[in-house]
Amino acid sequence: GSWEKRILKSLNSMCTELNIPLAQKRPVNEQKELLNKWNEMGTDEPDLSLFRPVYAPKDFLEVLMNLRNPNYENGEQPSFRNHLGLIQVPLKVKDIPELKEDFSELGLNVGQLGIDDSAQVPPEFFENEHVRVGQKVLAEQDSAAAQQYVRQGCPTALRADLWALILNISNQQEDILYYEQLKSNVIQHDLLVDSLIYKDVKLTASNDDYYFVFEDYLYQVLLCFSRDTSVLEHFTYSSATPPKSYIQGKLGMEEYAVFYPPNGVIPFHGFSMYVAPLCFLYHEPSKLYQIFREMYVRFFFRLHSISSHPSGIVSLCLLFETLLQTHLPQLFYHLREIGAQPLRISFKWMVRAFSGYLATDQLLLLWDRILGYNSLEILAVLAAAVFAFRAVNLMEVTSLAAAEAVLADLSTLKVMPLLQIFLFATVT
């Protein structure tokens, strides 16, 4: 709760400093202007120097590091007593044998898209057969079969349709209408959060070699998303409470509290990177929007809210630290000694589900598996696998800055071989 309050305080103080309200109706001439440039909002260059991201991943990490479980002191849980990472909440996380079982389809003897030289099957033979099966799954419109299928990766040509099938998105007339309603809300009302969204896209996606071309899509999707009150429903099954803001002059009186922004989600620095990769797959705005919203309420919200869920960010951090401490103890202790706690480096990768860090083709192979396993745990496994892969270089560094430099560029990494080697070739 105190974390959410802090974020709101930051928003409210920005309003006061800049003397702008959290929300206001746009004058008619502004509405017309926005409508006319809806498809090229990126050409606008408003002065956003005064706006700052409400928080960045590293601020959130500080909050997680200070979490404690009031129910028991560390001493009461013997297995946790030896945990030397930054996360001090004793949650149950899986070990490699359990992960191997969960992710058995990633095994060395299973055909995979994203592995070039599998000894078992010539890749082109596997690919042709896999495409044929994928087409059959699509023809049958079987969502459960699609989910099982994508565990071995999606052929590029089938990915958009398979993901839509898994997420149950069909883009019916009423969905298109709903999107148009959100759009008209954006046209009519100006929210402070619009400037934060704008600034985030400018700071992240606009500077990205892969994603800058999608800038206009990102504004459309994120502005509409901020108005979508249906997103609030996902807070009923997460322990996060959406931020409430009080209408001025009525502070503290619950009935005057309104959800702000309307969807209950305050974008942090990097938020637009959840949408950017989806722009490669979907080019029709209302469909892109629905896919993103469903990915968000199923998965991404867990990466920036505090809970004990196995796919929640706290569990992912703990899983990552435990995997390293258990399977690469020398590396773990070395980095800890020099003040380069591994989580300080990997946290931003996990919070963004690796978007903007991996090459796009690799990122999509990773997200295939998130959908296939209905779990984000693979993010922690991949983060550990990256450290394992660069272990020799990391053993030689003597500072956090040097460790960060070794891991600064992940754009050449191949996700599937890294995951396979880490899970199935590590001696347990």
Tab-separated table of C-alpha atoms in Angstrom:
chain	number	residue	atom	x	y	z
A	1	GLY	CA	0.000	0.000	0.000
A	2	SER	CA	2.717	2.495	0.930
A	3	TRP	CA	4.402	1.959	-2.464
A	4	GLU	CA	1.187	2.851	-4.310
A	5	LYS	CA	0.740	5.895	-2.057
A	6	ARG	CA	4.253	7.035	-2.877
A	7	ILE	CA	3.562	6.855	-6.607
A	8	LEU	CA	0.381	8.881	-6.237
A	9	LYS	CA	2.138	11.452	-4.117
A	10	SER	CA	4.689	11.833	-6.873
A	11	LEU	CA	1.874	12.311	-9.425
A	12	ASN	CA	0.024	14.806	-7.280
A	13	SER	CA	3.140	16.824	-6.563
A	14	MET	CA	3.838	16.944	-10.296
A	15	CYS	CA	0.349	18.417	-10.787
A	16	THR	CA	0.963	21.030	-8.157
A	17	GLU	CA	4.436	21.936	-9.432
A	18	LEU	CA	3.359	22.179	-13.060
A	19	ASN	CA	-0.002	23.643	-12.126
A	20	ILE	CA	-1.944	21.209	-14.292
A	21	PRO	CA	-4.892	19.051	-13.216
A	22	LEU	CA	-4.858	15.253	-13.248
A	23	ALA	CA	-7.708	15.381	-15.761
A	24	GLN	CA	-9.525	18.035	-17.761
A	25	LYS	CA	-11.829	18.254	-20.750
A	26	ARG	CA	-10.050	19.255	-23.970
A	27	PRO	CA	-11.287	22.423	-25.669
A	28	VAL	CA	-13.167	21.641	-28.929
A	29	ASN	CA	-10.391	22.980	-31.168
A	30	GLU	CA	-7.854	20.729	-29.412
A	31	GLN	CA	-10.189	17.755	-29.837
A	32	LYS	CA	-10.359	18.356	-33.592
A	33	GLU	CA	-6.616	18.746	-33.834
A	34	LEU	CA	-5.980	15.483	-31.991
A	35	LEU	CA	-8.510	13.638	-34.139
A	36	ASN	CA	-6.792	14.888	-37.302
A	37	LYS	CA	-3.349	13.768	-36.239
A	38	TRP	CA	-4.442	10.520	-34.498
A	39	ASN	CA	-2.337	8.433	-36.880
A	40	GLU	CA	0.771	10.579	-36.641
A	41	MET	CA	0.997	11.692	-33.042
A	42	GLY	CA	4.724	10.961	-33.146
A	43	THR	CA	5.326	14.052	-35.290
A	44	ASP	CA	4.346	16.197	-32.319
A	45	GLU	CA	7.195	17.522	-30.217
A	46	PRO	CA	5.631	18.938	-27.056
A	47	ASP	CA	7.996	20.189	-24.370
A	48	LEU	CA	8.019	17.377	-21.843
A	49	SER	CA	11.167	18.412	-20.019
A	50	LEU	CA	9.193	19.119	-16.845
A	51	PHE	CA	7.508	15.728	-16.804
A	52	ARG	CA	9.423	12.901	-15.227
A	53	PRO	CA	8.610	9.196	-15.103
A	54	VAL	CA	6.744	8.554	-11.854
A	55	TYR	CA	9.138	5.708	-11.129
A	56	ALA	CA	11.742	3.553	-12.824
A	57	PRO	CA	12.463	-0.157	-12.275
A	58	LYS	CA	15.368	0.575	-9.943
A	59	ASP	CA	13.086	2.531	-7.572
A	60	PHE	CA	10.747	-0.445	-7.513
A	61	LEU	CA	13.634	-2.827	-6.766
A	62	GLU	CA	14.466	-0.744	-3.651
A	63	VAL	CA	10.886	-1.298	-2.465
A	64	LEU	CA	11.112	-5.067	-3.026
A	65	MET	CA	14.429	-5.254	-1.187
A	66	ASN	CA	12.771	-3.745	1.869
A	67	LEU	CA	9.858	-6.184	1.956
A	68	ARG	CA	9.716	-8.437	4.990
A	69	ASN	CA	7.208	-11.114	5.842
A	70	PRO	CA	5.607	-10.164	9.161
A	71	ASN	CA	4.459	-13.752	9.750
A	72	TYR	CA	7.835	-15.168	10.550
A	73	GLU	CA	11.407	-14.204	11.090
A	74	ASN	CA	13.949	-15.712	8.686
A	75	GLY	CA	15.169	-17.963	11.454
A	76	GLU	CA	12.001	-19.983	11.366
A	77	GLN	CA	12.519	-21.169	7.838
A	78	PRO	CA	15.831	-23.024	7.804
A	79	SER	CA	16.079	-23.353	4.018
A	80	PHE	CA	15.840	-19.598	3.661
A	81	ARG	CA	18.450	-18.751	6.269
A	82	ASN	CA	21.233	-19.206	3.728
A	83	HIS	CA	19.658	-16.992	1.081
A	84	LEU	CA	22.149	-14.215	0.409
A	85	GLY	CA	20.289	-12.305	-2.278
A	86	LEU	CA	18.553	-8.947	-2.059
A	87	ILE	CA	15.055	-10.389	-1.641
A	88	GLN	CA	14.264	-11.127	1.992
A	89	VAL	CA	10.774	-12.593	1.686
A	90	PRO	CA	10.821	-16.386	2.044
A	91	LEU	CA	8.545	-17.598	-0.758
A	92	LYS	CA	8.611	-21.116	-2.151
A	93	VAL	CA	10.374	-21.197	-5.535
A	94	LYS	CA	11.168	-24.143	-7.800
A	95	ASP	CA	14.525	-25.874	-8.113
A	96	ILE	CA	16.010	-27.099	-11.398
A	97	PRO	CA	14.512	-30.619	-11.219
A	98	GLU	CA	11.032	-29.097	-10.789
A	99	LEU	CA	11.650	-26.595	-13.587
A	100	LYS	CA	12.843	-29.391	-15.885
A	101	GLU	CA	9.597	-31.198	-15.261
A	102	ASP	CA	7.484	-28.085	-15.839
A	103	PHE	CA	9.358	-27.124	-18.987
A	104	SER	CA	9.858	-30.646	-20.301
A	105	GLU	CA	9.000	-29.571	-23.878
A	106	LEU	CA	12.190	-27.497	-23.914
A	107	GLY	CA	14.264	-30.672	-23.446
A	108	LEU	CA	17.269	-31.545	-25.589
A	109	ASN	CA	15.473	-34.312	-27.465
A	110	VAL	CA	12.369	-32.281	-28.378
A	111	GLY	CA	12.103	-30.349	-31.648
A	112	GLN	CA	12.266	-26.578	-31.028
A	113	LEU	CA	11.913	-23.475	-33.106
A	114	GLY	CA	14.856	-21.293	-32.199
A	115	ILE	CA	17.440	-24.101	-32.074
A	116	ASP	CA	19.487	-24.351	-35.261
A	117	ASP	CA	21.388	-27.565	-34.763
A	118	SER	CA	19.404	-30.099	-32.814
A	119	ALA	CA	21.205	-33.440	-33.025
A	120	GLN	CA	17.928	-35.377	-32.961
A	121	VAL	CA	15.998	-33.957	-35.912
A	122	PRO	CA	17.201	-31.992	-38.949
A	123	PRO	CA	15.724	-28.518	-38.277
A	124	GLU	CA	14.067	-28.101	-41.687
A	125	PHE	CA	12.267	-31.439	-41.246
A	126	PHE	CA	10.975	-30.380	-37.833
A	127	GLU	CA	9.964	-26.938	-39.110
A	128	ASN	CA	7.929	-28.237	-42.053
A	129	GLU	CA	6.116	-30.727	-39.865
A	130	HIS	CA	5.604	-28.123	-37.113
A	131	VAL	CA	4.043	-25.661	-39.579
A	132	ARG	CA	1.660	-28.375	-40.778
A	133	VAL	CA	0.560	-29.150	-37.207
A	134	GLY	CA	0.178	-25.419	-36.483
A	135	GLN	CA	-2.126	-24.954	-39.444
A	136	LYS	CA	-4.258	-27.847	-38.207
A	137	VAL	CA	-4.469	-26.329	-34.701
A	138	LEU	CA	-5.612	-23.036	-36.230
A	139	ALA	CA	-8.143	-24.743	-38.494
A	140	GLU	CA	-9.671	-26.441	-35.450
A	141	GLN	CA	-9.656	-23.189	-33.399
A	142	ASP	CA	-8.638	-25.171	-30.307
A	143	SER	CA	-7.216	-22.767	-27.729
A	144	ALA	CA	-5.806	-25.456	-25.401
A	145	ALA	CA	-4.088	-27.237	-28.302
A	146	ALA	CA	-2.608	-23.908	-29.418
A	147	GLN	CA	-1.198	-23.325	-25.959
A	148	GLN	CA	0.458	-26.733	-25.933
A	149	TYR	CA	1.729	-26.209	-29.488
A	150	VAL	CA	3.534	-22.899	-28.883
A	151	ARG	CA	5.708	-24.462	-26.179
A	152	GLN	CA	7.890	-25.591	-29.082
A	153	GLY	CA	7.772	-22.142	-30.648
A	154	CYS	CA	5.562	-20.492	-33.269
A	155	PRO	CA	6.333	-20.397	-36.978
A	156	THR	CA	6.569	-16.682	-37.841
A	157	ALA	CA	3.666	-16.806	-40.301
A	158	LEU	CA	1.296	-18.396	-37.768
A	159	ARG	CA	2.286	-16.543	-34.597
A	160	ALA	CA	-0.252	-13.693	-34.703
A	161	ASP	CA	-3.175	-16.078	-35.187
A	162	LEU	CA	-1.956	-18.613	-32.622
A	163	TRP	CA	-1.455	-15.975	-29.930
A	164	ALA	CA	-4.916	-14.521	-30.644
A	165	LEU	CA	-6.385	-18.036	-30.329
A	166	ILE	CA	-4.633	-18.669	-26.994
A	167	LEU	CA	-5.752	-15.270	-25.679
A	168	ASN	CA	-9.288	-15.797	-27.021
A	169	ILE	CA	-9.239	-12.573	-29.021
A	170	SER	CA	-11.497	-12.581	-32.050
A	171	ASN	CA	-11.908	-8.839	-32.759
A	172	GLN	CA	-15.684	-8.876	-33.215
A	173	GLN	CA	-17.737	-5.839	-34.152
A	174	GLU	CA	-18.409	-5.003	-30.478
A	175	ASP	CA	-14.679	-5.109	-29.711
A	176	ILE	CA	-13.996	-2.633	-32.490
A	177	LEU	CA	-16.785	-0.428	-31.160
A	178	TYR	CA	-15.358	-0.581	-27.639
A	179	TYR	CA	-11.959	0.517	-28.936
A	180	GLU	CA	-13.611	3.441	-30.754
A	181	GLN	CA	-15.275	4.490	-27.479
A	182	LEU	CA	-11.916	4.511	-25.704
A	183	LYS	CA	-10.499	6.559	-28.545
A	184	SER	CA	-13.261	9.145	-28.252
A	185	ASN	CA	-12.558	9.377	-24.526
A	186	VAL	CA	-8.922	10.156	-25.339
A	187	ILE	CA	-10.040	12.809	-27.823
A	188	GLN	CA	-12.355	14.464	-25.291
A	189	HIS	CA	-10.324	14.335	-22.084
A	190	ASP	CA	-6.774	15.328	-21.353
A	191	LEU	CA	-5.092	13.360	-18.564
A	192	LEU	CA	-1.775	14.182	-16.927
A	193	VAL	CA	-0.902	10.552	-17.568
A	194	ASP	CA	-1.001	11.262	-21.345
A	195	SER	CA	2.168	13.290	-20.994
A	196	LEU	CA	3.819	10.475	-19.034
A	197	ILE	CA	2.896	8.008	-21.786
A	198	TYR	CA	4.180	10.381	-24.438
A	199	LYS	CA	7.426	10.886	-22.606
A	200	ASP	CA	7.919	7.165	-22.033
A	201	VAL	CA	7.507	6.345	-25.722
A	202	LYS	CA	9.954	9.137	-26.603
A	203	LEU	CA	12.514	7.865	-24.070
A	204	THR	CA	12.281	4.171	-24.946
A	205	ALA	CA	10.645	2.882	-28.137
A	206	SER	CA	11.466	5.966	-30.223
A	207	ASN	CA	15.159	5.339	-29.611
A	208	ASP	CA	14.983	1.629	-30.341
A	209	ASP	CA	16.259	0.351	-33.681
A	210	TYR	CA	13.482	-2.233	-33.891
A	211	TYR	CA	10.528	-0.306	-32.562
A	212	PHE	CA	10.787	3.371	-33.520
A	213	VAL	CA	8.638	2.756	-36.615
A	214	PHE	CA	5.688	1.830	-34.369
A	215	GLU	CA	5.670	5.071	-32.410
A	216	ASP	CA	2.169	6.105	-33.565
A	217	TYR	CA	0.668	2.702	-32.729
A	218	LEU	CA	2.154	2.932	-29.259
A	219	TYR	CA	0.480	6.266	-28.512
A	220	GLN	CA	-2.870	4.989	-29.760
A	221	VAL	CA	-2.763	1.776	-27.741
A	222	LEU	CA	-1.395	3.283	-24.529
A	223	LEU	CA	-3.677	6.324	-24.513
A	224	CYS	CA	-6.728	4.107	-25.060
A	225	PHE	CA	-5.452	1.664	-22.427
A	226	SER	CA	-5.234	4.417	-19.804
A	227	ARG	CA	-8.998	5.050	-20.292
A	228	ASP	CA	-10.041	1.395	-20.111
A	229	THR	CA	-11.864	0.851	-16.821
A	230	SER	CA	-12.297	-2.878	-17.572
A	231	VAL	CA	-8.609	-3.258	-16.688
A	232	LEU	CA	-9.545	-2.417	-13.096
A	233	GLU	CA	-11.235	-5.810	-12.821
A	234	HIS	CA	-7.870	-7.549	-12.829
A	235	PHE	CA	-7.082	-5.900	-9.506
A	236	THR	CA	-9.793	-7.996	-7.915
A	237	TYR	CA	-7.629	-11.099	-8.325
A	238	SER	CA	-4.280	-9.470	-7.687
A	239	SER	CA	-3.423	-8.177	-4.254
A	240	ALA	CA	-2.474	-4.819	-5.751
A	241	THR	CA	-4.816	-1.957	-5.063
A	242	PRO	CA	-5.267	0.481	-7.894
A	243	PRO	CA	-4.157	4.024	-7.177
A	244	LYS	CA	-6.970	6.294	-6.037
A	245	SER	CA	-6.823	9.996	-6.299
A	246	TYR	CA	-8.949	12.454	-4.390
A	247	ILE	CA	-10.889	15.228	-5.991
A	248	GLN	CA	-9.325	18.435	-4.690
A	249	GLY	CA	-10.709	19.784	-1.459
A	250	LYS	CA	-12.170	16.458	-0.387
A	251	LEU	CA	-8.981	14.706	0.631
A	252	GLY	CA	-9.490	11.626	2.725
A	253	MET	CA	-13.188	11.185	2.074
A	254	GLU	CA	-13.470	7.774	0.462
A	255	GLU	CA	-16.569	8.468	-1.620
A	256	TYR	CA	-14.786	11.223	-3.492
A	257	ALA	CA	-11.941	8.934	-4.408
A	258	VAL	CA	-11.656	8.206	-8.114
A	259	PHE	CA	-9.415	5.702	-9.796
A	260	TYR	CA	-6.629	7.531	-11.514
A	261	PRO	CA	-5.849	6.928	-14.272
A	262	PRO	CA	-9.243	5.310	-15.095
A	263	ASN	CA	-7.614	1.906	-15.747
A	264	GLY	CA	-5.808	1.982	-12.383
A	265	VAL	CA	-2.348	1.586	-13.964
A	266	ILE	CA	0.270	4.298	-13.688
A	267	PRO	CA	2.853	3.750	-16.418
A	268	PHE	CA	6.453	3.514	-15.248
A	269	HIS	CA	9.611	4.151	-17.233
A	270	GLY	CA	9.678	1.447	-19.937
A	271	PHE	CA	5.979	0.552	-19.852
A	272	SER	CA	5.543	1.117	-23.596
A	273	MET	CA	7.957	-1.741	-24.262
A	274	TYR	CA	5.190	-4.192	-23.314
A	275	VAL	CA	3.324	-3.064	-26.430
A	276	ALA	CA	6.161	-2.518	-28.903
A	277	PRO	CA	6.885	-6.185	-29.843
A	278	LEU	CA	3.178	-6.831	-30.462
A	279	CYS	CA	3.241	-4.205	-33.214
A	280	PHE	CA	5.255	-6.653	-35.333
A	281	LEU	CA	2.328	-9.081	-35.240
A	282	TYR	CA	-0.800	-6.942	-35.327
A	283	HIS	CA	-1.346	-3.971	-37.580
A	284	GLU	CA	-5.007	-3.319	-36.982
A	285	PRO	CA	-5.274	-0.964	-33.992
A	286	SER	CA	-8.316	-2.484	-32.264
A	287	LYS	CA	-6.872	-6.007	-32.515
A	288	LEU	CA	-3.422	-4.861	-31.364
A	289	TYR	CA	-5.169	-3.141	-28.475
A	290	GLN	CA	-7.100	-6.217	-27.371
A	291	ILE	CA	-4.061	-8.478	-27.593
A	292	PHE	CA	-2.044	-6.062	-25.489
A	293	ARG	CA	-4.792	-5.642	-22.896
A	294	GLU	CA	-5.131	-9.412	-22.527
A	295	MET	CA	-1.339	-9.886	-22.273
A	296	TYR	CA	-1.319	-7.171	-19.622
A	297	VAL	CA	-4.087	-8.570	-17.422
A	298	ARG	CA	-2.803	-12.138	-17.753
A	299	PHE	CA	0.901	-11.492	-17.400
A	300	PHE	CA	2.500	-8.078	-17.456
A	301	PHE	CA	0.716	-6.545	-14.477
A	302	ARG	CA	2.439	-9.161	-12.301
A	303	LEU	CA	5.814	-7.676	-13.209
A	304	HIS	CA	5.141	-4.427	-11.399
A	305	SER	CA	2.815	-5.317	-8.557
A	306	ILE	CA	3.745	-6.841	-5.224
A	307	SER	CA	2.274	-10.288	-4.545
A	308	SER	CA	3.342	-13.802	-3.597
A	309	HIS	CA	2.140	-15.298	-6.904
A	310	PRO	CA	4.703	-17.644	-8.559
A	311	SER	CA	4.703	-15.382	-11.643
A	312	GLY	CA	4.826	-12.204	-9.557
A	313	ILE	CA	7.969	-10.099	-9.645
A	314	VAL	CA	8.931	-10.939	-6.026
A	315	SER	CA	8.922	-14.687	-6.772
A	316	LEU	CA	10.787	-14.151	-10.042
A	317	CYS	CA	13.523	-12.198	-8.265
A	318	LEU	CA	13.829	-14.875	-5.619
A	319	LEU	CA	13.846	-17.675	-8.217
A	320	PHE	CA	16.600	-15.892	-10.156
A	321	GLU	CA	18.741	-15.361	-7.044
A	322	THR	CA	18.193	-18.905	-5.803
A	323	LEU	CA	19.132	-20.452	-9.172
A	324	LEU	CA	22.364	-18.462	-9.258
A	325	GLN	CA	23.276	-19.045	-5.634
A	326	THR	CA	22.600	-22.788	-5.957
A	327	HIS	CA	24.071	-23.539	-9.384
A	328	LEU	CA	26.715	-20.841	-9.822
A	329	PRO	CA	27.765	-20.251	-6.227
A	330	GLN	CA	31.269	-19.005	-7.074
A	331	LEU	CA	29.900	-16.426	-9.470
A	332	PHE	CA	27.160	-15.439	-7.056
A	333	TYR	CA	29.561	-14.895	-4.149
A	334	HIS	CA	32.089	-13.093	-6.340
A	335	LEU	CA	29.514	-10.595	-7.618
A	336	ARG	CA	28.102	-10.128	-4.152
A	337	GLU	CA	31.581	-9.450	-2.738
A	338	ILE	CA	32.315	-6.700	-5.250
A	339	GLY	CA	28.959	-4.995	-4.650
A	340	ALA	CA	27.406	-6.191	-7.917
A	341	GLN	CA	24.411	-8.134	-6.611
A	342	PRO	CA	23.183	-9.945	-9.743
A	343	LEU	CA	19.563	-8.853	-9.239
A	344	ARG	CA	20.619	-5.209	-9.584
A	345	ILE	CA	21.507	-6.030	-13.189
A	346	SER	CA	18.784	-8.525	-14.159
A	347	PHE	CA	15.835	-6.772	-12.523
A	348	LYS	CA	15.142	-4.435	-15.444
A	349	TRP	CA	15.209	-7.365	-17.911
A	350	MET	CA	12.554	-9.229	-15.938
A	351	VAL	CA	10.335	-6.194	-15.277
A	352	ARG	CA	10.203	-5.547	-19.024
A	353	ALA	CA	9.883	-9.268	-19.902
A	354	PHE	CA	13.203	-8.724	-21.788
A	355	SER	CA	11.537	-6.358	-24.277
A	356	GLY	CA	14.097	-3.960	-25.688
A	357	TYR	CA	16.970	-6.161	-24.527
A	358	LEU	CA	16.725	-9.180	-26.851
A	359	ALA	CA	16.539	-9.100	-30.647
A	360	THR	CA	12.866	-9.152	-31.623
A	361	ASP	CA	12.857	-12.623	-33.207
A	362	GLN	CA	14.347	-13.975	-29.971
A	363	LEU	CA	11.930	-12.029	-27.798
A	364	LEU	CA	8.956	-13.469	-29.681
A	365	LEU	CA	10.320	-17.009	-29.175
A	366	LEU	CA	10.520	-16.232	-25.451
A	367	TRP	CA	6.989	-14.814	-25.311
A	368	ASP	CA	5.755	-17.931	-27.189
A	369	ARG	CA	6.793	-19.900	-24.114
A	370	ILE	CA	5.219	-17.433	-21.659
A	371	LEU	CA	1.912	-18.036	-23.440
A	372	GLY	CA	2.553	-21.759	-23.806
A	373	TYR	CA	3.259	-22.307	-20.115
A	374	ASN	CA	0.942	-19.571	-18.857
A	375	SER	CA	3.771	-18.491	-16.577
A	376	LEU	CA	6.447	-15.818	-16.288
A	377	GLU	CA	8.911	-18.077	-14.444
A	378	ILE	CA	10.850	-18.550	-17.668
A	379	LEU	CA	11.992	-14.906	-17.352
A	380	ALA	CA	13.903	-15.728	-14.167
A	381	VAL	CA	15.353	-18.882	-15.720
A	382	LEU	CA	16.544	-16.933	-18.765
A	383	ALA	CA	18.053	-14.198	-16.588
A	384	ALA	CA	20.034	-16.857	-14.689
A	385	ALA	CA	21.012	-18.523	-17.975
A	386	VAL	CA	22.433	-15.224	-19.266
A	387	PHE	CA	24.658	-14.957	-16.178
A	388	ALA	CA	25.727	-18.579	-16.639
A	389	PHE	CA	26.563	-17.903	-20.279
A	390	ARG	CA	28.715	-14.875	-19.403
A	391	ALA	CA	30.120	-16.379	-16.193
A	392	VAL	CA	33.757	-16.535	-17.340
A	393	ASN	CA	33.836	-12.808	-18.120
A	394	LEU	CA	31.863	-11.940	-14.999
A	395	MET	CA	34.356	-13.766	-12.768
A	396	GLU	CA	36.984	-11.245	-13.877
A	397	VAL	CA	35.112	-8.026	-13.116
A	398	THR	CA	35.750	-6.049	-9.961
A	399	SER	CA	32.869	-3.562	-9.880
A	400	LEU	CA	29.152	-3.244	-10.552
A	401	ALA	CA	29.862	-0.963	-13.514
A	402	ALA	CA	32.170	-3.564	-15.080
A	403	ALA	CA	29.610	-6.334	-14.523
A	404	GLU	CA	26.943	-4.163	-16.128
A	405	ALA	CA	29.228	-3.581	-19.103
A	406	VAL	CA	29.645	-7.349	-19.646
A	407	LEU	CA	25.852	-7.684	-19.709
A	408	ALA	CA	25.008	-4.426	-21.460
A	409	ASP	CA	24.190	-5.916	-24.846
A	410	LEU	CA	21.949	-8.981	-25.025
A	411	SER	CA	20.929	-8.415	-28.639
A	412	THR	CA	23.069	-11.253	-30.020
A	413	LEU	CA	21.826	-13.893	-27.572
A	414	LYS	CA	19.866	-16.927	-28.725
A	415	VAL	CA	17.170	-17.617	-26.166
A	416	MET	CA	16.377	-21.281	-26.727
A	417	PRO	CA	19.923	-22.707	-26.609
A	418	LEU	CA	20.573	-20.653	-23.442
A	419	LEU	CA	17.454	-21.990	-21.725
A	420	GLN	CA	18.140	-25.560	-22.832
A	421	ILE	CA	21.738	-25.577	-21.681
A	422	PHE	CA	20.892	-23.996	-18.343
A	423	LEU	CA	17.949	-26.260	-17.547
A	424	PHE	CA	18.977	-29.548	-19.091
A	425	ALA	CA	22.777	-29.545	-19.118
A	426	THR	CA	23.359	-28.131	-15.621
A	427	VAL	CA	24.497	-30.812	-13.225
A	428	THR	CA	22.028	-30.933	-10.340
